[in-house]
PDB file of C-alpha atoms and ligand atoms in Angstrom:
ATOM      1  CA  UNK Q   1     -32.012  17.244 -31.823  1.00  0.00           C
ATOM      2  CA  UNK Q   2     -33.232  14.234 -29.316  1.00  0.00           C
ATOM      3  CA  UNK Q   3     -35.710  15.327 -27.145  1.00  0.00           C
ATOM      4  CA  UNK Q   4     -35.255  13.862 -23.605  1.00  0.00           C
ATOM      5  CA  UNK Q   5     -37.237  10.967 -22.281  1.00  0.00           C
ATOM      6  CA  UNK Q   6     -37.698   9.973 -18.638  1.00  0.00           C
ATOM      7  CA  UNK Q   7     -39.239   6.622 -17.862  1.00  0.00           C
ATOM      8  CA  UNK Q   8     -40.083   5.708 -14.704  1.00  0.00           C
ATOM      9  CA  UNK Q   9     -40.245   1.452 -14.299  1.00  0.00           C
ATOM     10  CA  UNK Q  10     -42.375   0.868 -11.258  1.00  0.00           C
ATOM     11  CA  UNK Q  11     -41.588  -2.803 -11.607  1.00  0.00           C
ATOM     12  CA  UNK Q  12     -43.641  -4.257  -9.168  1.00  0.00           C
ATOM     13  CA  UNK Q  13     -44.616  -1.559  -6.840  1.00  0.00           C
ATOM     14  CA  UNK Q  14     -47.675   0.346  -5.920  1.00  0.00           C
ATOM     15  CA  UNK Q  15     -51.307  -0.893  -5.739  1.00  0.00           C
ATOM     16  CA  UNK Q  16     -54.171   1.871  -7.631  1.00  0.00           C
ATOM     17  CA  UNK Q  17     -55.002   4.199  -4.880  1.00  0.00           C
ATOM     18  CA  UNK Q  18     -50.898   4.291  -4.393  1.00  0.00           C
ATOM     19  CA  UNK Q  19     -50.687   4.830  -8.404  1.00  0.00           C
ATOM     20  CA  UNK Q  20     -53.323   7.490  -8.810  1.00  0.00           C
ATOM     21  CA  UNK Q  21     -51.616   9.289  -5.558  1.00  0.00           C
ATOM     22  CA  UNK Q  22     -48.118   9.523  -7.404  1.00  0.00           C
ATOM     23  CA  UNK Q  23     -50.163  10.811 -10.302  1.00  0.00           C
ATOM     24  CA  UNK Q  24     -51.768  13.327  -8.274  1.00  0.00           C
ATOM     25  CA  UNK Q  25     -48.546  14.658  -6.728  1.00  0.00           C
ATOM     26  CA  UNK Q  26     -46.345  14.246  -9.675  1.00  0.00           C
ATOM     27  CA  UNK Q  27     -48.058  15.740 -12.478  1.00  0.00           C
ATOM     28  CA  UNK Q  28     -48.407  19.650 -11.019  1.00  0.00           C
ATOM     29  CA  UNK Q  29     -44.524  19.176 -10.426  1.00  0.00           C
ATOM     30  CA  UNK Q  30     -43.823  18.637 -14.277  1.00  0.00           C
ATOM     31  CA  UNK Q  31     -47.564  20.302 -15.558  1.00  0.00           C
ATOM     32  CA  UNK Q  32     -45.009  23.149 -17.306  1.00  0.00           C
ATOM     33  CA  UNK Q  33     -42.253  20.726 -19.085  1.00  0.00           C
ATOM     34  CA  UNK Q  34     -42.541  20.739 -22.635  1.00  0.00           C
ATOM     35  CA  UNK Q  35     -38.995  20.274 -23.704  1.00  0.00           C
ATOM     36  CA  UNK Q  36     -38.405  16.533 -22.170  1.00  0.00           C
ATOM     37  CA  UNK Q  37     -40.863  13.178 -22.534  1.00  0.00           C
ATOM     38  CA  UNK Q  38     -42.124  11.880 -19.453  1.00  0.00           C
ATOM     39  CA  UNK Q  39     -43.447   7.905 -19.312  1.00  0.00           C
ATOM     40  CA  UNK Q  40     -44.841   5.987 -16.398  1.00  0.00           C
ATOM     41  CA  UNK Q  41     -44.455   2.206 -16.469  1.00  0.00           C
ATOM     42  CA  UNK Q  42     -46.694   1.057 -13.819  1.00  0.00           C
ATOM     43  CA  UNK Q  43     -47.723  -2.503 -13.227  1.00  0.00           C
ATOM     44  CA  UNK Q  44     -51.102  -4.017 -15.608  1.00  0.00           C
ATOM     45  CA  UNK Q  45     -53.228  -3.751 -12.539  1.00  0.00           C
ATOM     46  CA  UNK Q  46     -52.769   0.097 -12.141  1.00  0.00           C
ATOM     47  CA  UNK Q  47     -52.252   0.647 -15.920  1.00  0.00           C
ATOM     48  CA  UNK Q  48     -56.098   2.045 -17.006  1.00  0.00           C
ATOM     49  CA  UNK Q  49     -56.017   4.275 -13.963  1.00  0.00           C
ATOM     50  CA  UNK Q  50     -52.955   5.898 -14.391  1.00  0.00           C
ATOM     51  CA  UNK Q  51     -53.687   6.362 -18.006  1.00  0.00           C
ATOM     52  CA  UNK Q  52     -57.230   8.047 -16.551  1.00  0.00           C
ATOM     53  CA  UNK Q  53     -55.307  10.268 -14.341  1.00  0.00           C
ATOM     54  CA  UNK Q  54     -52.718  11.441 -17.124  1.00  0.00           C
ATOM     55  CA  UNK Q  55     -55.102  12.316 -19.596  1.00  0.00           C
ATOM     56  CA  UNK Q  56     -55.299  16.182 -19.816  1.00  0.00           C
ATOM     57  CA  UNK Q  57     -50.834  15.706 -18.884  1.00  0.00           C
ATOM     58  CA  UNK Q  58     -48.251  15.384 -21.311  1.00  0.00           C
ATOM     59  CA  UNK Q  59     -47.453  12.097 -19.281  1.00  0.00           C
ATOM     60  CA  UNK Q  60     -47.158   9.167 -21.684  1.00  0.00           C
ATOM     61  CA  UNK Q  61     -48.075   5.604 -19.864  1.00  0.00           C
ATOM     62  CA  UNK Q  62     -45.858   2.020 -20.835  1.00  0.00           C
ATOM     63  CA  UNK Q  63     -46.158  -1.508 -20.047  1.00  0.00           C
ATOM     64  CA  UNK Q  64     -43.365  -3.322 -18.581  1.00  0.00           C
ATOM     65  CA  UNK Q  65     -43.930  -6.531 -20.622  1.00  0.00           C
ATOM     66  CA  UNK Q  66     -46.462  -7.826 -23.506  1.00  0.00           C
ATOM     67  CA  UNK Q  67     -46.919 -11.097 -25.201  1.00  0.00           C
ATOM     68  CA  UNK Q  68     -46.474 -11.051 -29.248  1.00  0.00           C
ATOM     69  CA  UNK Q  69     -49.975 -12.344 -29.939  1.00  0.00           C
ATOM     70  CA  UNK Q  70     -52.906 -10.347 -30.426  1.00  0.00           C
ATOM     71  CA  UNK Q  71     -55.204 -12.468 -28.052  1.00  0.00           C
ATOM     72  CA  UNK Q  72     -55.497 -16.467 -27.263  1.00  0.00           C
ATOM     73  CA  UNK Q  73     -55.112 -19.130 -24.577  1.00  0.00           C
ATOM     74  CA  UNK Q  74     -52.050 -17.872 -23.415  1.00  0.00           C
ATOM     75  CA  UNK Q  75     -52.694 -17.374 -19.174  1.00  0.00           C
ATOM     76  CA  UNK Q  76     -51.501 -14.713 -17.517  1.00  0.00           C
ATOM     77  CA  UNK Q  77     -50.399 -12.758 -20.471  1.00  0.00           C
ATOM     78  CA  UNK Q  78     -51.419  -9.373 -21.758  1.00  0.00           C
ATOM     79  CA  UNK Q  79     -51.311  -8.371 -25.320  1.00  0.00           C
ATOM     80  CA  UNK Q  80     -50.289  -5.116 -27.396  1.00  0.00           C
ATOM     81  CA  UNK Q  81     -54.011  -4.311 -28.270  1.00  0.00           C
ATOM     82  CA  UNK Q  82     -54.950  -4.688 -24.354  1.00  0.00           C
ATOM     83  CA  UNK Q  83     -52.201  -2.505 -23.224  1.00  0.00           C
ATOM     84  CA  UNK Q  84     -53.151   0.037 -26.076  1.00  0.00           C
ATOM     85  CA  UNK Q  85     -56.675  -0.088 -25.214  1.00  0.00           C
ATOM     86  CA  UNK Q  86     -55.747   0.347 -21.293  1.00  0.00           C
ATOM     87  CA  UNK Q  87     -54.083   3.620 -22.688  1.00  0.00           C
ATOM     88  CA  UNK Q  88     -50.476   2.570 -22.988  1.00  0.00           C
ATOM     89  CA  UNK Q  89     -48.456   4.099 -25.742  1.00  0.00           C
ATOM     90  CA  UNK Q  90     -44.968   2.724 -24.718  1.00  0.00           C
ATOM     91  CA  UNK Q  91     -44.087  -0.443 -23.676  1.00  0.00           C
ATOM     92  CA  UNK Q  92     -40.967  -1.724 -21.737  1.00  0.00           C
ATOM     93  CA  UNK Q  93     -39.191  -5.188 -23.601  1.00  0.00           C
ATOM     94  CA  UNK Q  94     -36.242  -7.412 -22.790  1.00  0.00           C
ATOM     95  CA  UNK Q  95     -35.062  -5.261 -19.220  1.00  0.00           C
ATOM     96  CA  UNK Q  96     -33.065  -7.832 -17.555  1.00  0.00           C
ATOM     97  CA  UNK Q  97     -35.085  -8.452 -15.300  1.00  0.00           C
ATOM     98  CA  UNK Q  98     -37.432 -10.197 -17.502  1.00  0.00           C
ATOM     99  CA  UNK Q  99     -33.986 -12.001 -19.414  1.00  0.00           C
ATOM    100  CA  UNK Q 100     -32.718 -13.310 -15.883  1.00  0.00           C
ATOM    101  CA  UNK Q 101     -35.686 -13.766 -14.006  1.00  0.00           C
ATOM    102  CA  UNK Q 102     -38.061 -14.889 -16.328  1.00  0.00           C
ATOM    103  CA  UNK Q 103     -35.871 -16.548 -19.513  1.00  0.00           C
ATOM    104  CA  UNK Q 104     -36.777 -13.884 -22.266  1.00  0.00           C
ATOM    105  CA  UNK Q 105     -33.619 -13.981 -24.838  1.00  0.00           C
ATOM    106  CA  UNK Q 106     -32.315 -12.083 -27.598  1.00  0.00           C
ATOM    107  CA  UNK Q 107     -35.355 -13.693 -30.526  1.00  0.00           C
ATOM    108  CA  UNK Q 108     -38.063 -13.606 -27.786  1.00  0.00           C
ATOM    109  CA  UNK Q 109     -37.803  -9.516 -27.396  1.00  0.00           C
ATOM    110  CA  UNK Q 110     -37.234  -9.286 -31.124  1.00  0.00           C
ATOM    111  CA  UNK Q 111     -40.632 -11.150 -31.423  1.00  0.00           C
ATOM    112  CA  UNK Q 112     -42.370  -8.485 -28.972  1.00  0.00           C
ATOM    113  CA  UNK Q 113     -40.520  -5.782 -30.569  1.00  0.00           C
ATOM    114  CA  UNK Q 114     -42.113  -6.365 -33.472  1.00  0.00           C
ATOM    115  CA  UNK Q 115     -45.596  -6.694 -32.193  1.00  0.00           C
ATOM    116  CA  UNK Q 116     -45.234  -4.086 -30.010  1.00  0.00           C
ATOM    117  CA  UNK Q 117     -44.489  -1.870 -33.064  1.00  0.00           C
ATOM    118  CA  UNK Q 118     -47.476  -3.365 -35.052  1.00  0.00           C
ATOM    119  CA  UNK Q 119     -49.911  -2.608 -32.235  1.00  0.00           C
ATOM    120  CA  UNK Q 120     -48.902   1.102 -32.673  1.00  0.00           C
ATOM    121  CA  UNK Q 121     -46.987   0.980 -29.102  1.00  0.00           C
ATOM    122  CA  UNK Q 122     -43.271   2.769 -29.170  1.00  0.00           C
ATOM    123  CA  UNK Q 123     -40.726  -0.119 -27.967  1.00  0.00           C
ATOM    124  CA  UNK Q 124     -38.212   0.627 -25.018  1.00  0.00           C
ATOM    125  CA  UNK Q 125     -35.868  -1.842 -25.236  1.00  0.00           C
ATOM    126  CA  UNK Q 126     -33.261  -2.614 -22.854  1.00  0.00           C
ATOM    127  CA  UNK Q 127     -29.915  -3.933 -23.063  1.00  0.00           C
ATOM    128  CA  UNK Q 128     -26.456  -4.335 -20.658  1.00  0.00           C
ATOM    129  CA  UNK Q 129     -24.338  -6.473 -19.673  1.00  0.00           C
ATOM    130  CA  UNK Q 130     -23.715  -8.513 -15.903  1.00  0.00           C
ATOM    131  CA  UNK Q 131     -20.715  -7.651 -13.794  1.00  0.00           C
ATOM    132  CA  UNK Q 132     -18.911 -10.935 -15.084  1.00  0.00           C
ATOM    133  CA  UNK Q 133     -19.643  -9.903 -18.290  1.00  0.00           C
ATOM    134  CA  UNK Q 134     -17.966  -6.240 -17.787  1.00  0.00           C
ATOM    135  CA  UNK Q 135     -15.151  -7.664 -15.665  1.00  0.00           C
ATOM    136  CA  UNK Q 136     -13.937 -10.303 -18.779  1.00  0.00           C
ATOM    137  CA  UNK Q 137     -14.142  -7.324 -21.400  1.00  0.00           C
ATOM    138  CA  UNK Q 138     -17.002  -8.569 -23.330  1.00  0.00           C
ATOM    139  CA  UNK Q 139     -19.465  -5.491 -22.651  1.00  0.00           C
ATOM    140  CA  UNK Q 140     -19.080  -4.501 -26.381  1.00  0.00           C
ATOM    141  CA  UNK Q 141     -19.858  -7.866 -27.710  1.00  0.00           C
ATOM    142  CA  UNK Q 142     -22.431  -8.350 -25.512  1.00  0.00           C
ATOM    143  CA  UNK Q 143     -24.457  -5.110 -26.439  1.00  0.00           C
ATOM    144  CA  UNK Q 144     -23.695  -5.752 -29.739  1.00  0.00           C
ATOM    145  CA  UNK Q 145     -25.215  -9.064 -29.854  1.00  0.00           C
ATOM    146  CA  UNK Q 146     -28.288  -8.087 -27.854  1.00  0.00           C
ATOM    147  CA  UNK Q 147     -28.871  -4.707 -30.295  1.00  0.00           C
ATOM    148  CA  UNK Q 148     -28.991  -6.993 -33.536  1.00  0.00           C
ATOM    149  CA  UNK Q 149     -30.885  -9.915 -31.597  1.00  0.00           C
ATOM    150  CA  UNK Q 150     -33.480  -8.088 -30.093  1.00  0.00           C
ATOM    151  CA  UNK Q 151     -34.027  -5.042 -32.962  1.00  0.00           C
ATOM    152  CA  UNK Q 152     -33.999  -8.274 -35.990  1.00  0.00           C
ATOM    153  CA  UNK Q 153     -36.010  -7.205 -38.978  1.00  0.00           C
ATOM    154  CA  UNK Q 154     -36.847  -3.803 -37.675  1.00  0.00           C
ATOM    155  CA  UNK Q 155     -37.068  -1.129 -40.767  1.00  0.00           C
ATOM    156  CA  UNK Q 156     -34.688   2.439 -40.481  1.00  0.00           C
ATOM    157  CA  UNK Q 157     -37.735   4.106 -40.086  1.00  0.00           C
ATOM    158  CA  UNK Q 158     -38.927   1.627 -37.274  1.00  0.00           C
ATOM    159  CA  UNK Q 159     -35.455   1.906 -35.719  1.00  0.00           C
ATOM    160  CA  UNK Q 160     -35.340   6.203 -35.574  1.00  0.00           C
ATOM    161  CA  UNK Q 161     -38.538   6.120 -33.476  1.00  0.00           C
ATOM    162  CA  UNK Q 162     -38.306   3.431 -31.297  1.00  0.00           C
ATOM    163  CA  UNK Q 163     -36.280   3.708 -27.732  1.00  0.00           C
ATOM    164  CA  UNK Q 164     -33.362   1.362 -26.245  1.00  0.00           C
ATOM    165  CA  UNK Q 165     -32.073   1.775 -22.471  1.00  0.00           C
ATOM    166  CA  UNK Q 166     -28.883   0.835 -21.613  1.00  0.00           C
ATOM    167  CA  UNK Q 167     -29.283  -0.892 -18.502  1.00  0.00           C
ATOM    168  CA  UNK Q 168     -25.633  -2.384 -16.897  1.00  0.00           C
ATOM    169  CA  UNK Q 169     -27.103  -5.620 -14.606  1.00  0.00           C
ATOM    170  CA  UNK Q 170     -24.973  -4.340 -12.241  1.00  0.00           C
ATOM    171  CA  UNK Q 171     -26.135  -0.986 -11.630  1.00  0.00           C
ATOM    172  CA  UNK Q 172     -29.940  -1.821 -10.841  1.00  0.00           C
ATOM    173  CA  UNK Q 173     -30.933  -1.792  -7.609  1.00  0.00           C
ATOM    174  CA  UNK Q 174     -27.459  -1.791  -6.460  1.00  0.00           C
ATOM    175  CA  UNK Q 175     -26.883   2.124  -6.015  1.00  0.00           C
ATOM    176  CA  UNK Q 176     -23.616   1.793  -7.899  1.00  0.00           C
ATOM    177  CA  UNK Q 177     -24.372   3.535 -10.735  1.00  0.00           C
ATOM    178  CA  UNK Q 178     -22.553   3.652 -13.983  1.00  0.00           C
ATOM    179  CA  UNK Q 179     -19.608   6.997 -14.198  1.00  0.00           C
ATOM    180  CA  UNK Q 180     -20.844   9.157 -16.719  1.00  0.00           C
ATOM    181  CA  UNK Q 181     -17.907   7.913 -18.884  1.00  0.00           C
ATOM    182  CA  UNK Q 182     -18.841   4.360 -18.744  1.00  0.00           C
ATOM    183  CA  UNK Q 183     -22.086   5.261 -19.618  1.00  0.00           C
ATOM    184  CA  UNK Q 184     -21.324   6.964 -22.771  1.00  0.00           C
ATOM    185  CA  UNK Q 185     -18.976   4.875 -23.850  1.00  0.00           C
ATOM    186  CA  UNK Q 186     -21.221   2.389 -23.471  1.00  0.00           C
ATOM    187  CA  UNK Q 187     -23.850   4.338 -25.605  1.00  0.00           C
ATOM    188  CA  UNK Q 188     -21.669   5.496 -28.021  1.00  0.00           C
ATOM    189  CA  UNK Q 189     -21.007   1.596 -28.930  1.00  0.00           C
ATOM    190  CA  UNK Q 190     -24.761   1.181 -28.928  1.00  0.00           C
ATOM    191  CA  UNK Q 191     -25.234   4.112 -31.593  1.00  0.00           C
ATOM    192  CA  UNK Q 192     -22.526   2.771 -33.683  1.00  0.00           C
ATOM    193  CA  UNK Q 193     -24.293  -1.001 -33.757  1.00  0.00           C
ATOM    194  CA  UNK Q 194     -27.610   1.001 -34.193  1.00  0.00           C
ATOM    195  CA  UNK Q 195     -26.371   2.571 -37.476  1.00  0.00           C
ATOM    196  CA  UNK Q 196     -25.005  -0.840 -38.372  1.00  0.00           C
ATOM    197  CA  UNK Q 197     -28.669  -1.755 -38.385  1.00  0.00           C
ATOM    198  CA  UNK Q 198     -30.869   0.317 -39.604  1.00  0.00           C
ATOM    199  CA  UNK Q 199     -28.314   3.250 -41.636  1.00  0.00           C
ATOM    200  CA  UNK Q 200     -26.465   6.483 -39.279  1.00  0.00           C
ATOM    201  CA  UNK Q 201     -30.056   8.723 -40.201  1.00  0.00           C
ATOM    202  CA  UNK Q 202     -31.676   5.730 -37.656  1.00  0.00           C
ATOM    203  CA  UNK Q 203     -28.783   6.079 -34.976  1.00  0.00           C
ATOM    204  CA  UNK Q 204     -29.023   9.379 -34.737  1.00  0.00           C
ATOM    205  CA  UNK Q 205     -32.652   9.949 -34.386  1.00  0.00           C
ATOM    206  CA  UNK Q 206     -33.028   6.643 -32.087  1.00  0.00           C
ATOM    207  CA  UNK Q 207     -33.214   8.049 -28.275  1.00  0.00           C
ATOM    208  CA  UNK Q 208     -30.921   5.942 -26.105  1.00  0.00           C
ATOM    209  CA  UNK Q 209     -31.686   6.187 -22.051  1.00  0.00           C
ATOM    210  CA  UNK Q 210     -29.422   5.377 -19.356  1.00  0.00           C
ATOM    211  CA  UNK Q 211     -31.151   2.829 -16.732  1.00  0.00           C
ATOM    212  CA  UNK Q 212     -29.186   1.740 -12.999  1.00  0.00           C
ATOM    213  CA  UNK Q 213     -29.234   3.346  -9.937  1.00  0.00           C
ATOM    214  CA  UNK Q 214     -30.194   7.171 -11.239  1.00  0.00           C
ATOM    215  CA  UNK Q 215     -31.025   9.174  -8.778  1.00  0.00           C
ATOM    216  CA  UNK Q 216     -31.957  13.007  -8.428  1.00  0.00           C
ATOM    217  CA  UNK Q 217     -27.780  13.475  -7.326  1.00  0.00           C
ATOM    218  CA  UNK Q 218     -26.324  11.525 -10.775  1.00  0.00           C
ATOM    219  CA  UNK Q 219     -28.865  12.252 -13.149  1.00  0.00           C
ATOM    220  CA  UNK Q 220     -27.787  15.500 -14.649  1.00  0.00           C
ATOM    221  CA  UNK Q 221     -24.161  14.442 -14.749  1.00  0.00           C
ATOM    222  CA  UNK Q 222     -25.138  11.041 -17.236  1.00  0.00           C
ATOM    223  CA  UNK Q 223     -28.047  12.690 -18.571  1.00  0.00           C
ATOM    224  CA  UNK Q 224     -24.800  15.579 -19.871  1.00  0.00           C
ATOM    225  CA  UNK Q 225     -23.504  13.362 -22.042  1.00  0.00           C
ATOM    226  CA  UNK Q 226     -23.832  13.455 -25.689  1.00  0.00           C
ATOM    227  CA  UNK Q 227     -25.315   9.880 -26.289  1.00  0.00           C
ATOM    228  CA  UNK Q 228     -27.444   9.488 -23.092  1.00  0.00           C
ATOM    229  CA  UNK Q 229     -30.871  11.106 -24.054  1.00  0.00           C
ATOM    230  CA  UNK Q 230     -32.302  10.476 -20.931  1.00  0.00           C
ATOM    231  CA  UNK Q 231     -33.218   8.026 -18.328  1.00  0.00           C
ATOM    232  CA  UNK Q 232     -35.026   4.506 -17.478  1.00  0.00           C
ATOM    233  CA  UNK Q 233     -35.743   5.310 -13.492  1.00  0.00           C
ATOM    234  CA  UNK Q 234     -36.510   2.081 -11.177  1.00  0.00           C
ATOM    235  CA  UNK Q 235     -36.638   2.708  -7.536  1.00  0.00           C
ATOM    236  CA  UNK Q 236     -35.976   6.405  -7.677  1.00  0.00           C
ATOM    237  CA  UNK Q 237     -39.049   6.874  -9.581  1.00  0.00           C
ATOM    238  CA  UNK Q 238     -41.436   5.991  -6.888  1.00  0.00           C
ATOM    239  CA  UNK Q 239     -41.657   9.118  -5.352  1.00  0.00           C
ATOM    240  CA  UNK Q 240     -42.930  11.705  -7.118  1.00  0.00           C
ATOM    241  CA  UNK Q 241     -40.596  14.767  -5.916  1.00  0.00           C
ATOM    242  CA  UNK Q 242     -37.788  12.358  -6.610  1.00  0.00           C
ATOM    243  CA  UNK Q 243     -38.700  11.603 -10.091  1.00  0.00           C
ATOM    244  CA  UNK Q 244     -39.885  14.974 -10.875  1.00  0.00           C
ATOM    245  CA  UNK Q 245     -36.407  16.146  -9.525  1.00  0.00           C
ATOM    246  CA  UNK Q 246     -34.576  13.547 -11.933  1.00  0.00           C
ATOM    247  CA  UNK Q 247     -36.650  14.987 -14.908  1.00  0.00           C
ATOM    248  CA  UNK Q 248     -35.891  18.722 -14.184  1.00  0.00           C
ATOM    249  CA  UNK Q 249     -32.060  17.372 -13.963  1.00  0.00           C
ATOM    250  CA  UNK Q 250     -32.154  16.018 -17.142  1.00  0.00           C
ATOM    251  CA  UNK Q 251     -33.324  19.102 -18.577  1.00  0.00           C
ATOM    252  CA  UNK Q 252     -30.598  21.048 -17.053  1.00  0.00           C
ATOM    253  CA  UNK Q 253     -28.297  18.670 -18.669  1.00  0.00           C
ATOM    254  CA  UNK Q 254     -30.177  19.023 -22.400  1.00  0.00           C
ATOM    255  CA  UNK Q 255     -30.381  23.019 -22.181  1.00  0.00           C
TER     256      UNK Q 255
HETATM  257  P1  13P Y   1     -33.011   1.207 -10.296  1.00  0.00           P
HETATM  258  O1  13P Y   1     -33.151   2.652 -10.757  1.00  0.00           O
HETATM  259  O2  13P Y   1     -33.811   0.902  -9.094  1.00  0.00           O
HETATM  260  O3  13P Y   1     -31.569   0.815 -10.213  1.00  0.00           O
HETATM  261  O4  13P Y   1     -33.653   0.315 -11.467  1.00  0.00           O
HETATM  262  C1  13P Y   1     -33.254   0.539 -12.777  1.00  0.00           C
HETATM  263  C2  13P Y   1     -34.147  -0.224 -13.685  1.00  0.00           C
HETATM  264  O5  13P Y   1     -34.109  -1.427 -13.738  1.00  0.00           O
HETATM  265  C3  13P Y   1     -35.103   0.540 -14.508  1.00  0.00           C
HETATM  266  O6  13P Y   1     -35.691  -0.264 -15.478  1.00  0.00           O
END
């Protein structure tokens, strides 16, 4: 059985008084979960303190991004020991944001996948495809491409704990969210290129989160269905009765 994970992706929101605030008001509201993982992705800046502020929680703290080397003359760049050392134990890789925006492809996240994973961080990788992309019919190639791209030369073992979030590009931000059919559909396919990687044991044990416009209203309905073992929150997850709401959805939906 998967046990449910709900990341929250700040993206780039929320300075360290605003951080340790949502900490302060969020973590009372889920101090009694034990049957669902929780993550907070804030930005580097706010990282150490919200790590401060979870430690006596059950709240697990991610980066959104890393660079693959351990340290260097690389400006502007954080690296899997730093975030580790700020008190990350998840990190965020390849959300489309970073693939559009900032040029990150299929080899790049496999090469911070694999650092990521050497560091002792847990990856959450993200995947989907743009509107066009739905539209001409190619969402299966596309995710299929991007799973074996991005998860290259990771072991079954590697694979079974490790996270991916299905992220359409055309549900963030947007409020049109995925149906709960299209979503597992979609992570159905995933599963099935999963197992193609790293053996059916990997698939099944590999937690796959829905990410796109999830609010408190949607979540239990996608977080019901059998593939979707959870959620990657953006904008809903930046206030803390929202998110806390979302998480006590999700549990509804896994019990
Ligand atoms: P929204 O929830 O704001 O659509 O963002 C989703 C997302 O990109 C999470 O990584």
């Amino acid at each position: 059985m998967r046990t449910p994970l709900l990341a929250a992706n700040w993206k780039m929101h929320k300075t360290v008084p605003e951080a340790v605030a949502f900490v302060t008001a969020f973590a009372p509201r889920v101090a009694a979960v034990t049957d669902a993982d929780i993550v907070l992705a804030p930005p580097f800046t706010t990282l150490g303190a919200v790590a401060d502020a979870c430690r006596d929680t059950r709240i697990a703290v991610a980066g959104q991004n890393l660079h693959w080397a351990p340290e260097g003359a690389f400006t502007g760049e954080i690296s899997p020991g730093m975030l580790a050392g700020a008190g990350a134990s998840h990190v965020i890789l390849g959300h489309s944001e970073r693939r559009q925006l900032f040029g990150e492809d299929d080899a790049l996240v496999a090469r911070k996948t694999r650092a990521a994973i050497d560091a002792g961080l847990t990856p959450i990788v993200c995947v989907g495809e743009t509107l066009d992309q739905r539209e001409a019919g190619k969402t299966p190639a596309v995710l299929a491409r991007q799973i074996d791209g991005s998860l290259a030369g990771v072991t079954p073992a590697e694979l079974a704990a490790l996270v991916v979030a299905y992220e359409p590009v055309w549900a963030i931000g947007t409020g049109r969210t995925a149906t709960p059919d299209q979503a597992q559909d979609a992570h159905a396919h995933i599963r099935r290129c999963l197992a193609g990687l790293g053996g059916a044991d990997a698939a099944d044990a590999c937690r796959l989160l829905y990410g796109g416009s999830v609010k408190p209203a949607n979540a239990e309905a996608i977080a019901g269905q059998a593939d979707v073992d959870g959620a990657l929150v953006g904008g809903a997850s930046l206030d803390p009765a929202s998110f806390a709401e979302i998480v006590a959805a999700a549990r509804r939906a896994a019990g």
